[in-house]
Amino acid sequence: MLMLVKSGGEAALPEWRQAFAEADPRLEIRWWDDPSVRPEEVRFALVWDPEPGRLASYPNLGLILGSGAGVDGILRDPFLPKGVPIVRLATPGAAQRMGEYVCWAVLSLLKGARRWAVNQAAGRWEYFEPRFAAPECRVGVLGLGVLGGRAAAMLAALGFRVAGWSRSRKAIPGVESFAGDGELDPFLARTDILVCLLPDTPATRGILSAPLFAKLPEGAGLVNAGRGAQQVFADIVAALDAGRLSGAVLDVFEEEPLPPGHPAWSHPKILVTPHCASLAPKAERARFAAEAIRAWERGEPLPNRCDPARGY
Ligand code: NAP
Ligand code: GLV
C-alpha cells in the first residue's frame, strides 16, 4: 500500500520510512515528488501543505493524513477530493507538548520573564513583584479541542483559575466552559491571560484584534499558539504600548519564518518563539497514522477526523 509523504521536506523521508516500518510494514513510503510513482498506486497521503489540485490527481486515494494538528494547509486546496476523509495527527504527545508550552508561556507572563530577559541583556538587577500568584490569575483558553483541552487541564493543575471557550459545551474537571459566540464576551471579561488554540477558519481569522482586547481586563496577557492569521499584529503592539495588554507570547505569525527586522523581535513586551509549541515525534505520529489506516480498512470511525465543511 503506497503512501506519499510531504512533511518536513525530502530530507525527512528516511525517518518517516523508519517510523512506518515499525508502525505498519505493509506501507510503502515514497516522497511526494517521486517521478516513478504512478498516480493510481497512491492509497494514502501524509501531508502538511499539498499544492492545490495534487491530491485530486490520485484516483485511488483512500485517506489523507494531516501531518500536524492543524489542517489549514490542506483545506486551502479548493480541489480537495470530495469524500476522502482527512485525519489530523493531533496525538496525545502533541497535546502534552502543547500543554507544556502553554504552561511555560502563561507562567512567563505571570512572572514577567520578558522583563527579566530585557534586564539581563542590559545588565540591570531590578526587583519587581508579579501582579498575581496562579490561584488569583484567571486564564482563558480559546479552543478546547485536543490541544486546548489538555493545556487547560494542565493549567488548572498548576493552580490557575481556568476557563475555555469552544463552539460546543465541554466538561473538563477544573475548567469552566463557555460555548458559542454568545458567551465570548463574559469569557473575555473574566480572563487575565488569554491563550489562543483555535484552528484557522474564516470565523477565527483576525479574532485577536483591538475589539477583542477591549473586552479583556486592563493589563491582560496574551499567548497565541494557534495560527498567525488569527492575530492582527499592529493591534497587539498598540494594545501593549497603551497598557491594555501587559505582555504577549507569540509562537505563530502571518509570515513564517518571522522576517529579520520585524518589530516583534525587539518589542520589550513580546516573547517570540519560532512556531515550536508542539509537534509529536515522527514515530508517534506514524503509529497514530497506522492506527487510523487500520480503522479506515475496517470501516470504523476515524480518530481526529477533520470536517472540511466546518473548517477544522
Ligand atoms: P481541535 O481539536 O480541532 O480543537 C479546536 C477547538 O476550537 C475546538 O474546541 C472547537 O470547538 C474550537 N473552535 C473552532 N472554531 C471555533 C469558533 N468559531 N468558536 C469557538 N470555538 C471554536 O484542534 P486542536 O488539535 O486542539 O488544535 C488547535 C489548533 O492549534 C490547530 O488547528 C493549529 O492551528 C494549532 N496548533 C499550533 C501548533 C504550534 O506549534 N503552534 C501545534 C499544533 C496545533 P468544538 O470543540 O466545539 O468543536
Ligand atoms: C503545528 O502547527 C500543527 O498544526 O501541528
PDB file of N, CA and C in Angstrom, residues 155-242:
ATOM      1  N   LEU A 155      -3.020  23.681  33.070  1.00  0.00           N
ATOM      2  CA  LEU A 155      -3.010  24.980  33.761  1.00  0.00           C
ATOM      3  C   LEU A 155      -3.783  24.890  35.076  1.00  0.00           C
ATOM      4  N   ALA A 156      -4.914  24.176  35.041  1.00  0.00           N
ATOM      5  CA  ALA A 156      -5.713  24.023  36.259  1.00  0.00           C
ATOM      6  C   ALA A 156      -4.905  23.276  37.321  1.00  0.00           C
ATOM      7  N   ALA A 157      -4.126  22.275  36.864  1.00  0.00           N
ATOM      8  CA  ALA A 157      -3.311  21.512  37.825  1.00  0.00           C
ATOM      9  C   ALA A 157      -2.225  22.384  38.452  1.00  0.00           C
ATOM     10  N   LEU A 158      -1.820  23.458  37.766  1.00  0.00           N
ATOM     11  CA  LEU A 158      -0.831  24.392  38.335  1.00  0.00           C
ATOM     12  C   LEU A 158      -1.485  25.368  39.317  1.00  0.00           C
ATOM     13  N   GLY A 159      -2.805  25.330  39.399  1.00  0.00           N
ATOM     14  CA  GLY A 159      -3.494  26.191  40.358  1.00  0.00           C
ATOM     15  C   GLY A 159      -4.142  27.425  39.755  1.00  0.00           C
ATOM     16  N   PHE A 160      -4.060  27.608  38.430  1.00  0.00           N
ATOM     17  CA  PHE A 160      -4.714  28.760  37.788  1.00  0.00           C
ATOM     18  C   PHE A 160      -6.236  28.562  37.816  1.00  0.00           C
ATOM     19  N   ARG A 161      -6.960  29.692  37.710  1.00  0.00           N
ATOM     20  CA  ARG A 161      -8.430  29.631  37.570  1.00  0.00           C
ATOM     21  C   ARG A 161      -8.714  29.610  36.069  1.00  0.00           C
ATOM     22  N   VAL A 162      -9.105  28.456  35.566  1.00  0.00           N
ATOM     23  CA  VAL A 162      -9.115  28.253  34.111  1.00  0.00           C
ATOM     24  C   VAL A 162     -10.534  28.153  33.550  1.00  0.00           C
ATOM     25  N   ALA A 163     -10.723  28.817  32.419  1.00  0.00           N
ATOM     26  CA  ALA A 163     -11.960  28.655  31.645  1.00  0.00           C
ATOM     27  C   ALA A 163     -11.565  28.448  30.192  1.00  0.00           C
ATOM     28  N   GLY A 164     -12.500  27.912  29.417  1.00  0.00           N
ATOM     29  CA  GLY A 164     -12.227  27.727  27.997  1.00  0.00           C
ATOM     30  C   GLY A 164     -13.446  28.111  27.191  1.00  0.00           C
ATOM     31  N   TRP A 165     -13.187  28.437  25.931  1.00  0.00           N
ATOM     32  CA  TRP A 165     -14.273  28.818  25.017  1.00  0.00           C
ATOM     33  C   TRP A 165     -14.205  27.926  23.785  1.00  0.00           C
ATOM     34  N   SER A 166     -15.334  27.356  23.436  1.00  0.00           N
ATOM     35  CA  SER A 166     -15.398  26.473  22.268  1.00  0.00           C
ATOM     36  C   SER A 166     -16.772  26.632  21.628  1.00  0.00           C
ATOM     37  N   ARG A 167     -16.981  25.938  20.525  1.00  0.00           N
ATOM     38  CA  ARG A 167     -18.317  26.033  19.913  1.00  0.00           C
ATOM     39  C   ARG A 167     -19.328  25.234  20.729  1.00  0.00           C
ATOM     40  N   SER A 168     -18.901  24.033  21.174  1.00  0.00           N
ATOM     41  CA  SER A 168     -19.808  23.191  21.960  1.00  0.00           C
ATOM     42  C   SER A 168     -19.361  23.180  23.423  1.00  0.00           C
ATOM     43  N   ARG A 169     -20.290  22.915  24.323  1.00  0.00           N
ATOM     44  CA  ARG A 169     -20.009  22.912  25.773  1.00  0.00           C
ATOM     45  C   ARG A 169     -19.088  21.743  26.119  1.00  0.00           C
ATOM     46  N   LYS A 170     -18.148  21.960  27.051  1.00  0.00           N
ATOM     47  CA  LYS A 170     -17.209  20.912  27.471  1.00  0.00           C
ATOM     48  C   LYS A 170     -17.355  20.634  28.967  1.00  0.00           C
ATOM     49  N   ALA A 171     -16.923  19.438  29.364  1.00  0.00           N
ATOM     50  CA  ALA A 171     -16.913  19.098  30.799  1.00  0.00           C
ATOM     51  C   ALA A 171     -15.511  18.616  31.145  1.00  0.00           C
ATOM     52  N   ILE A 172     -14.591  19.552  31.385  1.00  0.00           N
ATOM     53  CA  ILE A 172     -13.214  19.215  31.760  1.00  0.00           C
ATOM     54  C   ILE A 172     -13.067  19.581  33.239  1.00  0.00           C
ATOM     55  N   PRO A 173     -12.704  18.606  34.080  1.00  0.00           N
ATOM     56  CA  PRO A 173     -12.621  18.918  35.515  1.00  0.00           C
ATOM     57  C   PRO A 173     -11.712  20.127  35.773  1.00  0.00           C
ATOM     58  N   GLY A 174     -12.211  21.072  36.572  1.00  0.00           N
ATOM     59  CA  GLY A 174     -11.417  22.253  36.931  1.00  0.00           C
ATOM     60  C   GLY A 174     -11.403  23.336  35.873  1.00  0.00           C
ATOM     61  N   VAL A 175     -12.182  23.166  34.801  1.00  0.00           N
ATOM     62  CA  VAL A 175     -12.177  24.156  33.709  1.00  0.00           C
ATOM     63  C   VAL A 175     -13.618  24.602  33.433  1.00  0.00           C
ATOM     64  N   GLU A 176     -13.869  25.896  33.608  1.00  0.00           N
ATOM     65  CA  GLU A 176     -15.210  26.424  33.344  1.00  0.00           C
ATOM     66  C   GLU A 176     -15.415  26.510  31.840  1.00  0.00           C
ATOM     67  N   SER A 177     -16.591  26.091  31.383  1.00  0.00           N
ATOM     68  CA  SER A 177     -16.828  26.034  29.941  1.00  0.00           C
ATOM     69  C   SER A 177     -17.734  27.171  29.481  1.00  0.00           C
ATOM     70  N   PHE A 178     -17.276  27.927  28.477  1.00  0.00           N
ATOM     71  CA  PHE A 178     -18.093  28.940  27.801  1.00  0.00           C
ATOM     72  C   PHE A 178     -18.256  28.461  26.363  1.00  0.00           C
ATOM     73  N   ALA A 179     -19.469  28.553  25.827  1.00  0.00           N
ATOM     74  CA  ALA A 179     -19.694  27.989  24.495  1.00  0.00           C
ATOM     75  C   ALA A 179     -20.414  28.977  23.578  1.00  0.00           C
ATOM     76  N   GLY A 180     -19.905  29.056  22.356  1.00  0.00           N
ATOM     77  CA  GLY A 180     -20.607  29.816  21.316  1.00  0.00           C
ATOM     78  C   GLY A 180     -20.346  31.312  21.376  1.00  0.00           C
ATOM     79  N   ASP A 181     -20.683  31.986  20.284  1.00  0.00           N
ATOM     80  CA  ASP A 181     -20.425  33.425  20.172  1.00  0.00           C
ATOM     81  C   ASP A 181     -21.080  34.211  21.307  1.00  0.00           C
ATOM     82  N   GLY A 182     -22.254  33.756  21.754  1.00  0.00           N
ATOM     83  CA  GLY A 182     -22.992  34.484  22.794  1.00  0.00           C
ATOM     84  C   GLY A 182     -22.267  34.488  24.133  1.00  0.00           C
ATOM     85  N   GLU A 183     -21.340  33.562  24.351  1.00  0.00           N
ATOM     86  CA  GLU A 183     -20.647  33.505  25.645  1.00  0.00           C
ATOM     87  C   GLU A 183     -19.199  33.985  25.559  1.00  0.00           C
ATOM     88  N   LEU A 184     -18.835  34.558  24.405  1.00  0.00           N
ATOM     89  CA  LEU A 184     -17.442  35.030  24.263  1.00  0.00           C
ATOM     90  C   LEU A 184     -17.170  36.234  25.174  1.00  0.00           C
ATOM     91  N   ASP A 185     -18.095  37.193  25.201  1.00  0.00           N
ATOM     92  CA  ASP A 185     -17.822  38.411  25.980  1.00  0.00           C
ATOM     93  C   ASP A 185     -17.665  38.117  27.474  1.00  0.00           C
ATOM     94  N   PRO A 186     -18.574  37.355  28.109  1.00  0.00           N
ATOM     95  CA  PRO A 186     -18.348  37.050  29.534  1.00  0.00           C
ATOM     96  C   PRO A 186     -17.071  36.246  29.782  1.00  0.00           C
ATOM     97  N   PHE A 187     -16.712  35.410  28.812  1.00  0.00           N
ATOM     98  CA  PHE A 187     -15.450  34.653  28.925  1.00  0.00           C
ATOM     99  C   PHE A 187     -14.266  35.632  28.926  1.00  0.00           C
ATOM    100  N   LEU A 188     -14.276  36.600  28.024  1.00  0.00           N
ATOM    101  CA  LEU A 188     -13.169  37.562  27.940  1.00  0.00           C
ATOM    102  C   LEU A 188     -13.126  38.444  29.190  1.00  0.00           C
ATOM    103  N   ALA A 189     -14.286  38.819  29.703  1.00  0.00           N
ATOM    104  CA  ALA A 189     -14.341  39.736  30.849  1.00  0.00           C
ATOM    105  C   ALA A 189     -13.703  39.114  32.091  1.00  0.00           C
ATOM    106  N   ARG A 190     -13.646  37.770  32.145  1.00  0.00           N
ATOM    107  CA  ARG A 190     -13.077  37.120  33.336  1.00  0.00           C
ATOM    108  C   ARG A 190     -11.676  36.568  33.055  1.00  0.00           C
ATOM    109  N   THR A 191     -10.996  37.063  32.024  1.00  0.00           N
ATOM    110  CA  THR A 191      -9.732  36.450  31.601  1.00  0.00           C
ATOM    111  C   THR A 191      -8.538  37.400  31.762  1.00  0.00           C
ATOM    112  N   ASP A 192      -7.620  37.047  32.668  1.00  0.00           N
ATOM    113  CA  ASP A 192      -6.412  37.866  32.877  1.00  0.00           C
ATOM    114  C   ASP A 192      -5.304  37.472  31.900  1.00  0.00           C
ATOM    115  N   ILE A 193      -5.250  36.195  31.520  1.00  0.00           N
ATOM    116  CA  ILE A 193      -4.289  35.763  30.491  1.00  0.00           C
ATOM    117  C   ILE A 193      -5.063  34.933  29.468  1.00  0.00           C
ATOM    118  N   LEU A 194      -5.011  35.392  28.219  1.00  0.00           N
ATOM    119  CA  LEU A 194      -5.778  34.742  27.150  1.00  0.00           C
ATOM    120  C   LEU A 194      -4.836  33.888  26.308  1.00  0.00           C
ATOM    121  N   VAL A 195      -5.236  32.632  26.084  1.00  0.00           N
ATOM    122  CA  VAL A 195      -4.432  31.706  25.281  1.00  0.00           C
ATOM    123  C   VAL A 195      -5.246  31.321  24.055  1.00  0.00           C
ATOM    124  N   CYS A 196      -4.665  31.465  22.868  1.00  0.00           N
ATOM    125  CA  CYS A 196      -5.402  31.085  21.657  1.00  0.00           C
ATOM    126  C   CYS A 196      -4.907  29.750  21.118  1.00  0.00           C
ATOM    127  N   LEU A 197      -5.808  28.784  21.086  1.00  0.00           N
ATOM    128  CA  LEU A 197      -5.533  27.477  20.470  1.00  0.00           C
ATOM    129  C   LEU A 197      -6.684  27.097  19.549  1.00  0.00           C
ATOM    130  N   LEU A 198      -7.108  28.095  18.773  1.00  0.00           N
ATOM    131  CA  LEU A 198      -8.186  27.867  17.803  1.00  0.00           C
ATOM    132  C   LEU A 198      -7.594  27.406  16.479  1.00  0.00           C
ATOM    133  N   PRO A 199      -8.370  26.678  15.689  1.00  0.00           N
ATOM    134  CA  PRO A 199      -7.924  26.388  14.314  1.00  0.00           C
ATOM    135  C   PRO A 199      -8.127  27.625  13.440  1.00  0.00           C
ATOM    136  N   ASP A 200      -7.390  27.679  12.339  1.00  0.00           N
ATOM    137  CA  ASP A 200      -7.528  28.794  11.394  1.00  0.00           C
ATOM    138  C   ASP A 200      -8.730  28.522  10.498  1.00  0.00           C
ATOM    139  N   THR A 201      -9.804  29.284  10.714  1.00  0.00           N
ATOM    140  CA  THR A 201     -11.010  29.158   9.884  1.00  0.00           C
ATOM    141  C   THR A 201     -11.495  30.580   9.568  1.00  0.00           C
ATOM    142  N   PRO A 202     -12.438  30.724   8.631  1.00  0.00           N
ATOM    143  CA  PRO A 202     -12.946  32.082   8.376  1.00  0.00           C
ATOM    144  C   PRO A 202     -13.481  32.739   9.650  1.00  0.00           C
ATOM    145  N   ALA A 203     -14.022  31.936  10.584  1.00  0.00           N
ATOM    146  CA  ALA A 203     -14.608  32.525  11.791  1.00  0.00           C
ATOM    147  C   ALA A 203     -13.554  32.975  12.802  1.00  0.00           C
ATOM    148  N   THR A 204     -12.354  32.422  12.733  1.00  0.00           N
ATOM    149  CA  THR A 204     -11.344  32.754  13.752  1.00  0.00           C
ATOM    150  C   THR A 204     -10.259  33.696  13.226  1.00  0.00           C
ATOM    151  N   ARG A 205     -10.227  33.909  11.910  1.00  0.00           N
ATOM    152  CA  ARG A 205      -9.176  34.747  11.323  1.00  0.00           C
ATOM    153  C   ARG A 205      -9.296  36.183  11.842  1.00  0.00           C
ATOM    154  N   GLY A 206      -8.215  36.721  12.364  1.00  0.00           N
ATOM    155  CA  GLY A 206      -8.218  38.109  12.847  1.00  0.00           C
ATOM    156  C   GLY A 206      -8.927  38.307  14.171  1.00  0.00           C
ATOM    157  N   ILE A 207      -9.239  37.213  14.861  1.00  0.00           N
ATOM    158  CA  ILE A 207     -10.012  37.338  16.112  1.00  0.00           C
ATOM    159  C   ILE A 207      -9.219  38.086  17.189  1.00  0.00           C
ATOM    160  N   LEU A 208      -7.879  37.945  17.178  1.00  0.00           N
ATOM    161  CA  LEU A 208      -7.054  38.585  18.210  1.00  0.00           C
ATOM    162  C   LEU A 208      -6.733  40.009  17.761  1.00  0.00           C
ATOM    163  N   SER A 209      -7.705  40.895  17.951  1.00  0.00           N
ATOM    164  CA  SER A 209      -7.592  42.265  17.435  1.00  0.00           C
ATOM    165  C   SER A 209      -8.164  43.237  18.460  1.00  0.00           C
ATOM    166  N   ALA A 210      -8.082  44.535  18.128  1.00  0.00           N
ATOM    167  CA  ALA A 210      -8.445  45.580  19.101  1.00  0.00           C
ATOM    168  C   ALA A 210      -9.831  45.393  19.740  1.00  0.00           C
ATOM    169  N   PRO A 211     -10.888  45.082  18.959  1.00  0.00           N
ATOM    170  CA  PRO A 211     -12.203  44.944  19.614  1.00  0.00           C
ATOM    171  C   PRO A 211     -12.219  43.849  20.676  1.00  0.00           C
ATOM    172  N   LEU A 212     -11.498  42.748  20.432  1.00  0.00           N
ATOM    173  CA  LEU A 212     -11.442  41.675  21.436  1.00  0.00           C
ATOM    174  C   LEU A 212     -10.601  42.125  22.636  1.00  0.00           C
ATOM    175  N   PHE A 213      -9.467  42.784  22.389  1.00  0.00           N
ATOM    176  CA  PHE A 213      -8.622  43.215  23.512  1.00  0.00           C
ATOM    177  C   PHE A 213      -9.386  44.187  24.420  1.00  0.00           C
ATOM    178  N   ALA A 214     -10.292  44.981  23.815  1.00  0.00           N
ATOM    179  CA  ALA A 214     -11.054  45.956  24.610  1.00  0.00           C
ATOM    180  C   ALA A 214     -11.977  45.270  25.609  1.00  0.00           C
ATOM    181  N   LYS A 215     -12.273  44.000  25.369  1.00  0.00           N
ATOM    182  CA  LYS A 215     -13.200  43.281  26.263  1.00  0.00           C
ATOM    183  C   LYS A 215     -12.473  42.528  27.376  1.00  0.00           C
ATOM    184  N   LEU A 216     -11.128  42.527  27.324  1.00  0.00           N
ATOM    185  CA  LEU A 216     -10.343  41.882  28.387  1.00  0.00           C
ATOM    186  C   LEU A 216     -10.122  42.881  29.520  1.00  0.00           C
ATOM    187  N   PRO A 217      -9.870  42.410  30.736  1.00  0.00           N
ATOM    188  CA  PRO A 217      -9.490  43.350  31.799  1.00  0.00           C
ATOM    189  C   PRO A 217      -8.219  44.099  31.400  1.00  0.00           C
ATOM    190  N   GLU A 218      -8.111  45.348  31.832  1.00  0.00           N
ATOM    191  CA  GLU A 218      -6.904  46.171  31.564  1.00  0.00           C
ATOM    192  C   GLU A 218      -5.656  45.402  32.003  1.00  0.00           C
ATOM    193  N   GLY A 219      -4.626  45.366  31.152  1.00  0.00           N
ATOM    194  CA  GLY A 219      -3.357  44.739  31.527  1.00  0.00           C
ATOM    195  C   GLY A 219      -3.338  43.227  31.379  1.00  0.00           C
ATOM    196  N   ALA A 220      -4.246  42.678  30.579  1.00  0.00           N
ATOM    197  CA  ALA A 220      -4.275  41.215  30.374  1.00  0.00           C
ATOM    198  C   ALA A 220      -3.048  40.753  29.583  1.00  0.00           C
ATOM    199  N   GLY A 221      -2.726  39.474  29.696  1.00  0.00           N
ATOM    200  CA  GLY A 221      -1.637  38.871  28.915  1.00  0.00           C
ATOM    201  C   GLY A 221      -2.221  38.068  27.762  1.00  0.00           C
ATOM    202  N   LEU A 222      -1.389  37.845  26.732  1.00  0.00           N
ATOM    203  CA  LEU A 222      -1.854  37.130  25.532  1.00  0.00           C
ATOM    204  C   LEU A 222      -0.833  36.080  25.125  1.00  0.00           C
ATOM    205  N   VAL A 223      -1.329  34.873  24.831  1.00  0.00           N
ATOM    206  CA  VAL A 223      -0.495  33.815  24.252  1.00  0.00           C
ATOM    207  C   VAL A 223      -1.178  33.380  22.961  1.00  0.00           C
ATOM    208  N   ASN A 224      -0.461  33.408  21.829  1.00  0.00           N
ATOM    209  CA  ASN A 224      -1.033  32.834  20.605  1.00  0.00           C
ATOM    210  C   ASN A 224      -0.163  31.691  20.124  1.00  0.00           C
ATOM    211  N   ALA A 225      -0.698  30.477  20.247  1.00  0.00           N
ATOM    212  CA  ALA A 225      -0.028  29.295  19.694  1.00  0.00           C
ATOM    213  C   ALA A 225      -0.947  28.618  18.687  1.00  0.00           C
ATOM    214  N   GLY A 226      -1.944  29.380  18.197  1.00  0.00           N
ATOM    215  CA  GLY A 226      -2.867  28.830  17.189  1.00  0.00           C
ATOM    216  C   GLY A 226      -2.266  29.014  15.805  1.00  0.00           C
ATOM    217  N   ARG A 227      -2.660  30.098  15.138  1.00  0.00           N
ATOM    218  CA  ARG A 227      -2.114  30.431  13.829  1.00  0.00           C
ATOM    219  C   ARG A 227      -1.929  31.946  13.731  1.00  0.00           C
ATOM    220  N   GLY A 228      -0.917  32.361  12.962  1.00  0.00           N
ATOM    221  CA  GLY A 228      -0.640  33.783  12.801  1.00  0.00           C
ATOM    222  C   GLY A 228      -1.814  34.550  12.223  1.00  0.00           C
ATOM    223  N   ALA A 229      -2.586  33.905  11.334  1.00  0.00           N
ATOM    224  CA  ALA A 229      -3.711  34.595  10.695  1.00  0.00           C
ATOM    225  C   ALA A 229      -4.766  35.019  11.716  1.00  0.00           C
ATOM    226  N   GLN A 230      -4.699  34.481  12.927  1.00  0.00           N
ATOM    227  CA  GLN A 230      -5.701  34.841  13.935  1.00  0.00           C
ATOM    228  C   GLN A 230      -5.374  36.152  14.630  1.00  0.00           C
ATOM    229  N   GLN A 231      -4.139  36.671  14.451  1.00  0.00           N
ATOM    230  CA  GLN A 231      -3.771  37.887  15.161  1.00  0.00           C
ATOM    231  C   GLN A 231      -3.586  39.062  14.209  1.00  0.00           C
ATOM    232  N   VAL A 232      -3.980  40.248  14.699  1.00  0.00           N
ATOM    233  CA  VAL A 232      -3.703  41.497  13.977  1.00  0.00           C
ATOM    234  C   VAL A 232      -2.521  42.109  14.716  1.00  0.00           C
ATOM    235  N   PHE A 233      -1.323  41.921  14.158  1.00  0.00           N
ATOM    236  CA  PHE A 233      -0.114  42.256  14.904  1.00  0.00           C
ATOM    237  C   PHE A 233      -0.090  43.729  15.316  1.00  0.00           C
ATOM    238  N   ALA A 234      -0.514  44.630  14.411  1.00  0.00           N
ATOM    239  CA  ALA A 234      -0.483  46.074  14.738  1.00  0.00           C
ATOM    240  C   ALA A 234      -1.371  46.353  15.949  1.00  0.00           C
ATOM    241  N   ASP A 235      -2.491  45.634  16.066  1.00  0.00           N
ATOM    242  CA  ASP A 235      -3.390  45.847  17.214  1.00  0.00           C
ATOM    243  C   ASP A 235      -2.746  45.328  18.501  1.00  0.00           C
ATOM    244  N   ILE A 236      -1.974  44.241  18.397  1.00  0.00           N
ATOM    245  CA  ILE A 236      -1.289  43.726  19.587  1.00  0.00           C
ATOM    246  C   ILE A 236      -0.283  44.764  20.081  1.00  0.00           C
ATOM    247  N   VAL A 237       0.501  45.323  19.158  1.00  0.00           N
ATOM    248  CA  VAL A 237       1.510  46.319  19.547  1.00  0.00           C
ATOM    249  C   VAL A 237       0.818  47.548  20.145  1.00  0.00           C
ATOM    250  N   ALA A 238      -0.256  48.011  19.505  1.00  0.00           N
ATOM    251  CA  ALA A 238      -0.955  49.196  20.026  1.00  0.00           C
ATOM    252  C   ALA A 238      -1.485  48.914  21.433  1.00  0.00           C
ATOM    253  N   ALA A 239      -2.032  47.714  21.646  1.00  0.00           N
ATOM    254  CA  ALA A 239      -2.590  47.376  22.965  1.00  0.00           C
ATOM    255  C   ALA A 239      -1.472  47.252  24.008  1.00  0.00           C
ATOM    256  N   LEU A 240      -0.316  46.725  23.598  1.00  0.00           N
ATOM    257  CA  LEU A 240       0.816  46.621  24.534  1.00  0.00           C
ATOM    258  C   LEU A 240       1.339  48.012  24.878  1.00  0.00           C
ATOM    259  N   ASP A 241       1.462  48.860  23.870  1.00  0.00           N
ATOM    260  CA  ASP A 241       2.026  50.188  24.102  1.00  0.00           C
ATOM    261  C   ASP A 241       1.084  51.045  24.956  1.00  0.00           C
ATOM    262  N   ALA A 242      -0.237  50.772  24.847  1.00  0.00           N
ATOM    263  CA  ALA A 242      -1.201  51.547  25.634  1.00  0.00           C
ATOM    264  C   ALA A 242      -1.432  50.936  27.017  1.00  0.00           C
TER     265      ALA A 242
END
